[in-house]
mmCIF file of C-alpha atoms in Angstrom:
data_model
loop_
_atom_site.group_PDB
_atom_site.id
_atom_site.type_symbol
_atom_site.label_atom_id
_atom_site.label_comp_id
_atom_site.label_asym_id
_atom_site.label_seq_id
_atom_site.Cartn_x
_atom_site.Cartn_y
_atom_site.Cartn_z
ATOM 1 C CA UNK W 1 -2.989 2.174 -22.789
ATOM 2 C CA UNK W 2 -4.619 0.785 -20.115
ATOM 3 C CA UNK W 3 -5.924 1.645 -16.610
ATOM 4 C CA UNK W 4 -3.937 1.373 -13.577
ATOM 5 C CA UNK W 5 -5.649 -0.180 -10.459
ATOM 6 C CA UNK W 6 -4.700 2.562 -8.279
ATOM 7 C CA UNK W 7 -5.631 5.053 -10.776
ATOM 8 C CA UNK W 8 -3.670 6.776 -14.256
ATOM 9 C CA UNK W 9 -3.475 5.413 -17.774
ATOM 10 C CA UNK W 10 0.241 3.780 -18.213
ATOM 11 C CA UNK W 11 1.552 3.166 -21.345
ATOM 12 C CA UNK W 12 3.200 -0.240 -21.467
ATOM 13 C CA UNK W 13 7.156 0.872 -20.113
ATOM 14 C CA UNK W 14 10.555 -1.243 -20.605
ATOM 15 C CA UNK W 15 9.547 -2.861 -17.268
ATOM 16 C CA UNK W 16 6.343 -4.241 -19.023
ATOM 17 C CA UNK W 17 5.594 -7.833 -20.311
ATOM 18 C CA UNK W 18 4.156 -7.996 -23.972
ATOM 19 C CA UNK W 19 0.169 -7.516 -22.819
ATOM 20 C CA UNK W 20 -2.857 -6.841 -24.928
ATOM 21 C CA UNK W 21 -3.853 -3.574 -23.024
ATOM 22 C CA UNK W 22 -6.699 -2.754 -24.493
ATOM 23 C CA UNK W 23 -8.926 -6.543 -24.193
ATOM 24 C CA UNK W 24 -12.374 -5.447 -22.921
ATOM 25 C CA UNK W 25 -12.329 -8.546 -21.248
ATOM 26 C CA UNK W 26 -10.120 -9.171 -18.318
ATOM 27 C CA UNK W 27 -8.076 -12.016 -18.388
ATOM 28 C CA UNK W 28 -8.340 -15.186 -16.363
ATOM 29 C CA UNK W 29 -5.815 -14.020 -12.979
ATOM 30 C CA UNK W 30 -5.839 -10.376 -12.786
ATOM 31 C CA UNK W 31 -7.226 -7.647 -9.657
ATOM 32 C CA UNK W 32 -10.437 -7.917 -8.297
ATOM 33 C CA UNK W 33 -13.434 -6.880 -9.745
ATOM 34 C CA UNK W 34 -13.287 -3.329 -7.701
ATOM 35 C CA UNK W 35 -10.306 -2.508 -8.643
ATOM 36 C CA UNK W 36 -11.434 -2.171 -12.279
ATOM 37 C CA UNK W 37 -13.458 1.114 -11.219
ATOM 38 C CA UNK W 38 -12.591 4.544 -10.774
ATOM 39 C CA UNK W 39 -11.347 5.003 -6.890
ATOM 40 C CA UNK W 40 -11.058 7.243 -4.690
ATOM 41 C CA UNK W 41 -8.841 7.780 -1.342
ATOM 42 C CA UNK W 42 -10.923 5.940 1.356
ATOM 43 C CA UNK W 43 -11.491 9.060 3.634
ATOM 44 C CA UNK W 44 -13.275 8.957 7.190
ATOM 45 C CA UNK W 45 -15.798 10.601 5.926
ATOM 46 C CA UNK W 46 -19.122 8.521 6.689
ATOM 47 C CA UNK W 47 -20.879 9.372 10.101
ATOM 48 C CA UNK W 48 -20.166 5.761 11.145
ATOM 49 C CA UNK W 49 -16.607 6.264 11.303
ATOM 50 C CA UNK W 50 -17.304 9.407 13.068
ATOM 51 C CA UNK W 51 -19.377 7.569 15.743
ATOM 52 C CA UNK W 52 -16.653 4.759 15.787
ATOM 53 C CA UNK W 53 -13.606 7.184 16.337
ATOM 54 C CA UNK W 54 -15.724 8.665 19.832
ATOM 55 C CA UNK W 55 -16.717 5.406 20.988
ATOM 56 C CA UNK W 56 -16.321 4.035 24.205
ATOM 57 C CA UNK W 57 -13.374 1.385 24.392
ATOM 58 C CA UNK W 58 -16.032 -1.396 25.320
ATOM 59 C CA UNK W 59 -17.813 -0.475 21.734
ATOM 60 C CA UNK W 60 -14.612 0.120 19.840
ATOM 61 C CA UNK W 61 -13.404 -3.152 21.186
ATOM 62 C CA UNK W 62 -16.234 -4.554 19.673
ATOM 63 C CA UNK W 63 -16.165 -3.055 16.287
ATOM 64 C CA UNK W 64 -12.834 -4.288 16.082
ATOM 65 C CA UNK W 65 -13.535 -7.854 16.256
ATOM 66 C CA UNK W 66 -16.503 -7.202 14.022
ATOM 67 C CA UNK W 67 -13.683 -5.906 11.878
ATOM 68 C CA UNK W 68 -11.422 -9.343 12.465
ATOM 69 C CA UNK W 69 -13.880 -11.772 11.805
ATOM 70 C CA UNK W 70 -15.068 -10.140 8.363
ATOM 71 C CA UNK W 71 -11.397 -9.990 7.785
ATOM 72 C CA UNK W 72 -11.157 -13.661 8.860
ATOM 73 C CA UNK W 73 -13.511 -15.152 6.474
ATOM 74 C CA UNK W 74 -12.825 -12.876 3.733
ATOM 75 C CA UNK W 75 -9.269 -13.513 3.057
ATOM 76 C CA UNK W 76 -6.617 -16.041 2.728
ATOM 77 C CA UNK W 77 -3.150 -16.171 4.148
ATOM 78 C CA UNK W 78 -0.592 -15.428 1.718
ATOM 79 C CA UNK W 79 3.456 -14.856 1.220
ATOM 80 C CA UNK W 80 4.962 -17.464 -0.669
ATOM 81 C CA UNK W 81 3.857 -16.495 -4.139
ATOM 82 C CA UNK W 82 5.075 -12.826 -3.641
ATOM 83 C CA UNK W 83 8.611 -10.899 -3.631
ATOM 84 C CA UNK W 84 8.825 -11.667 0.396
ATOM 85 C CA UNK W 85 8.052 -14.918 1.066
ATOM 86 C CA UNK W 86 9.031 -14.302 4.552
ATOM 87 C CA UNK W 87 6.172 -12.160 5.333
ATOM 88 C CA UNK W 88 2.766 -13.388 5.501
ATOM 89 C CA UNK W 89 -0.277 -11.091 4.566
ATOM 90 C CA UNK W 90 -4.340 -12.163 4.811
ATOM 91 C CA UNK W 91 -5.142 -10.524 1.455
ATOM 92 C CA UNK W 92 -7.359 -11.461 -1.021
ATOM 93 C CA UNK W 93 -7.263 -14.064 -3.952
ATOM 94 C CA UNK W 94 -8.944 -15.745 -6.691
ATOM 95 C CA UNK W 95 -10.996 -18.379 -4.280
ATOM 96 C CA UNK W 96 -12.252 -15.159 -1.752
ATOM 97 C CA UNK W 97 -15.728 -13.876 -2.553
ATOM 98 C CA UNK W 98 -15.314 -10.522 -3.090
ATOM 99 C CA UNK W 99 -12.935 -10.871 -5.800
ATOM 100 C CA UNK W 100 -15.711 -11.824 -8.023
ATOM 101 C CA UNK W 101 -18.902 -9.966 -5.933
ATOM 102 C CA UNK W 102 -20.048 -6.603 -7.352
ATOM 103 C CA UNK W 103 -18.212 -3.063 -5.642
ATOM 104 C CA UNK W 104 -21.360 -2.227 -4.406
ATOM 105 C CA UNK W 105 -21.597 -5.345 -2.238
ATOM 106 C CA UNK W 106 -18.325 -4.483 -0.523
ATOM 107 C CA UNK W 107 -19.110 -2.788 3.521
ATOM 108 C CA UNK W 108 -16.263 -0.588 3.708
ATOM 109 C CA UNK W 109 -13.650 1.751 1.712
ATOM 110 C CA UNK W 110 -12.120 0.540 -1.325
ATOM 111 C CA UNK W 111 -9.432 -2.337 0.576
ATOM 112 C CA UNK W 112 -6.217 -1.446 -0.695
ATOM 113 C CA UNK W 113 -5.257 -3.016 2.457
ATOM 114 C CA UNK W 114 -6.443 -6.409 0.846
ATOM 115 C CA UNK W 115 -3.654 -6.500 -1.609
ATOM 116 C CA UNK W 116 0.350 -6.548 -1.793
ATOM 117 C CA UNK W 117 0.789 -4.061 -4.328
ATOM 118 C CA UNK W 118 3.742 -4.448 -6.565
ATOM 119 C CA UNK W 119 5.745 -1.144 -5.288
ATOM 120 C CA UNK W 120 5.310 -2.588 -1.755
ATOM 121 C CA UNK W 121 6.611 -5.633 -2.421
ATOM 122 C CA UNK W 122 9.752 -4.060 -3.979
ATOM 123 C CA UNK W 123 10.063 -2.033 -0.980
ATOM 124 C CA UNK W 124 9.717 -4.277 1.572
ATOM 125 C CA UNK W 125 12.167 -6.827 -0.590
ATOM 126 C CA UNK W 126 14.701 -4.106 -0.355
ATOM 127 C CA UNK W 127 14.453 -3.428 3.356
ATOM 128 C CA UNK W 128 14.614 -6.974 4.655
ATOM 129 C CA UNK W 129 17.655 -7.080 2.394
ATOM 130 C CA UNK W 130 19.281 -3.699 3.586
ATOM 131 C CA UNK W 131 18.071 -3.997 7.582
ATOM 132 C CA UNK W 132 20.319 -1.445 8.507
ATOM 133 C CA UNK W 133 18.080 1.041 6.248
ATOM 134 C CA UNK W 134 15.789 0.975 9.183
ATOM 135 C CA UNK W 135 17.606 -0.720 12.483
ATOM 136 C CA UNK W 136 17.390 1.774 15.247
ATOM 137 C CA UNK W 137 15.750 4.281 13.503
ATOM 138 C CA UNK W 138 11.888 5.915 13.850
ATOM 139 C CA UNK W 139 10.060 4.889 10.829
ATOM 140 C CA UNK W 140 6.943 6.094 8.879
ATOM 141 C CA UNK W 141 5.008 3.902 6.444
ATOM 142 C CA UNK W 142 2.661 6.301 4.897
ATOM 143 C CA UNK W 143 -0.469 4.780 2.992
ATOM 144 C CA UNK W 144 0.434 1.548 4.699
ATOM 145 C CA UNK W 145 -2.748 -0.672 3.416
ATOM 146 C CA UNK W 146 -1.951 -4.071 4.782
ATOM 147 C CA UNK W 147 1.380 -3.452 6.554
ATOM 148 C CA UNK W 148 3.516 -5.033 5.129
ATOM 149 C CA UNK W 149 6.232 -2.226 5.177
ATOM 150 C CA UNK W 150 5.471 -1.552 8.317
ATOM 151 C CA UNK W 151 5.962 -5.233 8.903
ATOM 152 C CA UNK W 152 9.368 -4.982 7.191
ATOM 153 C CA UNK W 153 10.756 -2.518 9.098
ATOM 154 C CA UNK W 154 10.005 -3.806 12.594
ATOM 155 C CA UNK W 155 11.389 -7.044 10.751
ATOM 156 C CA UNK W 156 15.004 -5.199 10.497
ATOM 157 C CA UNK W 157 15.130 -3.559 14.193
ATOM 158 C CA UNK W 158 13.383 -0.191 13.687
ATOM 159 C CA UNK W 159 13.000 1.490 17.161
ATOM 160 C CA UNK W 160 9.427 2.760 16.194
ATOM 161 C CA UNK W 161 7.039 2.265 13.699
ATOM 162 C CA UNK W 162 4.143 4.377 13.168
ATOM 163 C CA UNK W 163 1.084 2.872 10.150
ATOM 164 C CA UNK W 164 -0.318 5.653 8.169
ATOM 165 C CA UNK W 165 -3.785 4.812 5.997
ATOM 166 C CA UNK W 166 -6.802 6.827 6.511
ATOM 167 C CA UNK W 167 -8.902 3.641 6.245
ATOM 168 C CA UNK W 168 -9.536 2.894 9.738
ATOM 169 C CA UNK W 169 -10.343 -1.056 8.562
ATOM 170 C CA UNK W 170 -6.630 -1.287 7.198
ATOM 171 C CA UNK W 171 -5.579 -0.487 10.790
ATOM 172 C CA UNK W 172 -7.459 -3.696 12.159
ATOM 173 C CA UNK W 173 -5.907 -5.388 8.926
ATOM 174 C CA UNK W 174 -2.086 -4.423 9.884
ATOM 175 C CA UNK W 175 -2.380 -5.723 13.611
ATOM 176 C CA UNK W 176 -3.529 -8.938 12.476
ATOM 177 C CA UNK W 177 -0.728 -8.908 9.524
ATOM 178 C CA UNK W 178 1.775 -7.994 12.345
ATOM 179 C CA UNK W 179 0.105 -11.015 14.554
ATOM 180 C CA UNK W 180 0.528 -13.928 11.987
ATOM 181 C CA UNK W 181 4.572 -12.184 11.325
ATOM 182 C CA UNK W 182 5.213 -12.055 15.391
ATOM 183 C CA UNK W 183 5.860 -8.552 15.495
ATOM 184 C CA UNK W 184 4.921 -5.963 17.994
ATOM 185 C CA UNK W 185 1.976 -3.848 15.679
ATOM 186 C CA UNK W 186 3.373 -0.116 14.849
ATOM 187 C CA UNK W 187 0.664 2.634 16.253
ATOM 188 C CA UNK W 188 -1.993 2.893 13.632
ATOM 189 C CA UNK W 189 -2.732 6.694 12.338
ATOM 190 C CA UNK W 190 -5.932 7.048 10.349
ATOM 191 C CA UNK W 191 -5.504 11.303 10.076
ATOM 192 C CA UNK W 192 -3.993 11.929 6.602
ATOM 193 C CA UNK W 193 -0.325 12.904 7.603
ATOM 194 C CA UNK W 194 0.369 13.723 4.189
ATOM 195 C CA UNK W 195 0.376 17.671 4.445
ATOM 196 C CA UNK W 196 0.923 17.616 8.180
ATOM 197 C CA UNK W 197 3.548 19.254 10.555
ATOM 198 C CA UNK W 198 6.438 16.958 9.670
ATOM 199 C CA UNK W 199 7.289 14.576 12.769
ATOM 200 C CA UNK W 200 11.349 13.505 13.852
ATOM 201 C CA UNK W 201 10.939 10.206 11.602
ATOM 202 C CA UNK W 202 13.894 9.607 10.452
ATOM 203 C CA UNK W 203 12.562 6.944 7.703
ATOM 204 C CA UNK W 204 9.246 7.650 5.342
ATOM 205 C CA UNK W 205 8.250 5.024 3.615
ATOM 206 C CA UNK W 206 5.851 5.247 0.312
ATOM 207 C CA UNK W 207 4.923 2.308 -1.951
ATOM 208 C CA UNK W 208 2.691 2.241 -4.632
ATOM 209 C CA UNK W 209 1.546 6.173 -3.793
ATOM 210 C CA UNK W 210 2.030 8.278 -6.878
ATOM 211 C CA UNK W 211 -1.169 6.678 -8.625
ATOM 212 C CA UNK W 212 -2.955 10.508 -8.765
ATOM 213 C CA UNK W 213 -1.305 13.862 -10.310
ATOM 214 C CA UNK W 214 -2.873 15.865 -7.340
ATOM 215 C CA UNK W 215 -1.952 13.472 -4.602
ATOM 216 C CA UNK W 216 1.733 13.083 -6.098
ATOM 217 C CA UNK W 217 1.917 16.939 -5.775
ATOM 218 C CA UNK W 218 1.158 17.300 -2.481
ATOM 219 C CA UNK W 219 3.425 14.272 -2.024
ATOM 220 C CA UNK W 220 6.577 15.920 -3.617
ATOM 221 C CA UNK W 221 5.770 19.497 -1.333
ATOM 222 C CA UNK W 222 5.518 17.409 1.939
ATOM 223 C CA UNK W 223 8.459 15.056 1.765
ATOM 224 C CA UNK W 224 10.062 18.367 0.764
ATOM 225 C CA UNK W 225 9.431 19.646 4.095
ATOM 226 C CA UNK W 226 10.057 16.570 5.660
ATOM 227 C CA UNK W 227 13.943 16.147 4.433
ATOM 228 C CA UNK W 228 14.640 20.111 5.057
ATOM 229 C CA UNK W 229 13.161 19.707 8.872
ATOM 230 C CA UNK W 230 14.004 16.791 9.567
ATOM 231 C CA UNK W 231 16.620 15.154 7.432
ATOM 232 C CA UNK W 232 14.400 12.443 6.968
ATOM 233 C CA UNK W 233 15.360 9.340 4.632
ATOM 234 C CA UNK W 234 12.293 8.792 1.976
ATOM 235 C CA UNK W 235 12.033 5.542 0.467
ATOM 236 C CA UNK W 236 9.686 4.716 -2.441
ATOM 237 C CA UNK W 237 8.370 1.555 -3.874
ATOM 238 C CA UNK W 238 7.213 1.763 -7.345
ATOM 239 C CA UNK W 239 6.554 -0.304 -10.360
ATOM 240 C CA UNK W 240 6.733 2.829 -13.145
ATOM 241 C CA UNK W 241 3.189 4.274 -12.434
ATOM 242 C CA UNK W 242 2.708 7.530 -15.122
ATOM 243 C CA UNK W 243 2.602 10.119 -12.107
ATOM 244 C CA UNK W 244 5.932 8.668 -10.878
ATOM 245 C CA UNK W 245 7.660 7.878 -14.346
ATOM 246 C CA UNK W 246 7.488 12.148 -14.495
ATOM 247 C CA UNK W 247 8.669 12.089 -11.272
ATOM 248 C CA UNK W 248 11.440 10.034 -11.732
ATOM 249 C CA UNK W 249 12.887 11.437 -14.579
ATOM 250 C CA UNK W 250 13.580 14.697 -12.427
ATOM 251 C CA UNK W 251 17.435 14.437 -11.034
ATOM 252 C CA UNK W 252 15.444 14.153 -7.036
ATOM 253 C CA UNK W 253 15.449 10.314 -7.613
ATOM 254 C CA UNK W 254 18.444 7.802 -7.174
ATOM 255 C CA UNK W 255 16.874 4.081 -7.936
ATOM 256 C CA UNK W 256 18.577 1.863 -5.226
ATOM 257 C CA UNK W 257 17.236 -1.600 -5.915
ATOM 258 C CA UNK W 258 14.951 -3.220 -8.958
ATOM 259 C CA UNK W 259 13.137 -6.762 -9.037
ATOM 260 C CA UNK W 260 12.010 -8.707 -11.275
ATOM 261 C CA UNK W 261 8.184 -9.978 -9.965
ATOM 262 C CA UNK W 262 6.668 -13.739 -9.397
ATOM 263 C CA UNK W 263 5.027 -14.489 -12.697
ATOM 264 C CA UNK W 264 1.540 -14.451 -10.166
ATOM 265 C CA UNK W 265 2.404 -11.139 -9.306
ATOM 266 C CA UNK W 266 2.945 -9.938 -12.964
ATOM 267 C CA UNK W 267 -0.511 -12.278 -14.016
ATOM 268 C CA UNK W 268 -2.496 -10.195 -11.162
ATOM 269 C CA UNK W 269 -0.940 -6.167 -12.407
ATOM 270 C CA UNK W 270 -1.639 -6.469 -16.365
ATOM 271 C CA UNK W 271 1.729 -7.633 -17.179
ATOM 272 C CA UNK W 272 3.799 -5.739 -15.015
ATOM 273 C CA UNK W 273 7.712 -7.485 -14.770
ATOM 274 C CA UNK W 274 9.445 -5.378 -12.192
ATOM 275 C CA UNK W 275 9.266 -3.169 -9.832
ATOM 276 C CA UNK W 276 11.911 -0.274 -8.124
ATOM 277 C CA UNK W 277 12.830 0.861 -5.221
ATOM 278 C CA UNK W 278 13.864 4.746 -5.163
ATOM 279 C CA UNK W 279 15.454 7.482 -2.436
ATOM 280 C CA UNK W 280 13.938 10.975 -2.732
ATOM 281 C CA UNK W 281 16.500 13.322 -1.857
ATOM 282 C CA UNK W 282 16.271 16.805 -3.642
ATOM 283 C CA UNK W 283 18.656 19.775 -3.451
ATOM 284 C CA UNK W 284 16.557 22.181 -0.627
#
């Protein structure tokens, strides 16, 4: 077994490499030290996000190139070594500080944003190959982290995008991902939508969600509500995460699309070959 970097113990699956799970030591490559660390959903929680969400726009404006800068000199830009070489993401890597520095050094919520997870990358692989699976159409990228869904889907034509991550620093993280890819930056949500009055989106999509039983839950009940209501199109990016793996042996799954990872990418998730892309459509 080992641990999952967004959370669950995973027994190596079918779409696992041959990997010592269970080294105490982490190989050369890998996630970032923080990642190795129980997480939690990055919540706005903290009175200084409070104060930051009721500032005036001279202040916010301010925060956000606060925001930019540590951004700037805290990541590298990135594409060609992932499943969308096309798209270009400032993430983190090997040579950045804070994959090495202690968690408790780090400013801000855990930065999912700072790294293309390998569900997303699936995802976003499948939409830039399938365009018309957003073209025209209102799209929602729920638990967005650095975009690069979001990014995809204005790539293909979508009418409307809309960003979902409660981090408010993934937000500032997206725009600049959508600046270095040319595209016009979808509206940033930070309220957790997941639960919420569903919205006439005729495209959710989800990658690398289903890494907690009790968020997966309230996942399944939403999108539930979503596709009765709205007829809403959910599309899910996943590399065989435990919490999904039950899901997706349910009959509410059809897998669309699977691909084989960049030998980094598989280095940098314990071993991980491939990843899936899925439709959640159950009978309401």
């Amino acid at each position: 077994m080992y641990s999952d970097p967004k959370g669950g113990d995973k027994a190596p699956s079918s779409c696992s490499a041959n990997h010592d799970f269970e080294k105490e030591e982490r190989e050369p490559g890998g996630l970032p030290n923080w990642v190795q660390f129980p997480q939690t959903l990055p919540l706005l929680d903290s009175l200084h996000w409070q104060k930051q969400a009721r500032a005036p726009v001279s202040e916010s404006a301010r925060f956000d190139e606060h925001i930019r800068r540590f951004i700037r000199e805290n990541t590298q830009v990135c594409g060609d070594q992932s499943l969308t070489p096309e798209i270009k993401l400032r993430l983190f890597t090997p040579s950045c500080r804070f994959w090495r520095e202690s968690p408790d050094l780090w400013p801000f919520g855990d930065p999912y944003w700072a790294l293309y997870w390998p569900g997303g990358q699936a995802l976003c692989r499948f939409l830039l190959d399938s365009p018309a699976e957003c073209r025209g159409k209102a799209v929602l990228d729920v638990g967005s982290g650095c975009g690069a869904a979001a990014i995809a889907a204005r790539l293909c034509g979508a009418s409307r995008v809309v960003a979902n991550d409660t981090d408010p620093v993934a937000g500032v993280a997206v725009r600049m991902n959508c600046e270095l890819n040319g595209v016009e930056p979808p509206v940033c949500v930070t309220d957790n939508l997941i639960g919420s009055e569903p919205e006439d989106f005729q495209v959710i999509l989800l990658g690398d969600m289903f890494y907690d039983d009790a968020l997966a839950a309230s996942l399944h009940s939403w999108l539930d509500r979503c596709i009765k209501s709205q007829g809403t199109k959910v599309l899910i990016g996943d590399p065989g995460r435990t919490q999904f793996e039950d899901f997706s042996s349910t009959n509410v799954l059809r897998r669309l699309a699977q691909f084989e990872l960049p030998e980094s990418v598989r280095e940098e998730n314990y071993g991980l070959s491939c990843s899936s892309v899925w439709r959640y459509h159950p009978e309401l």
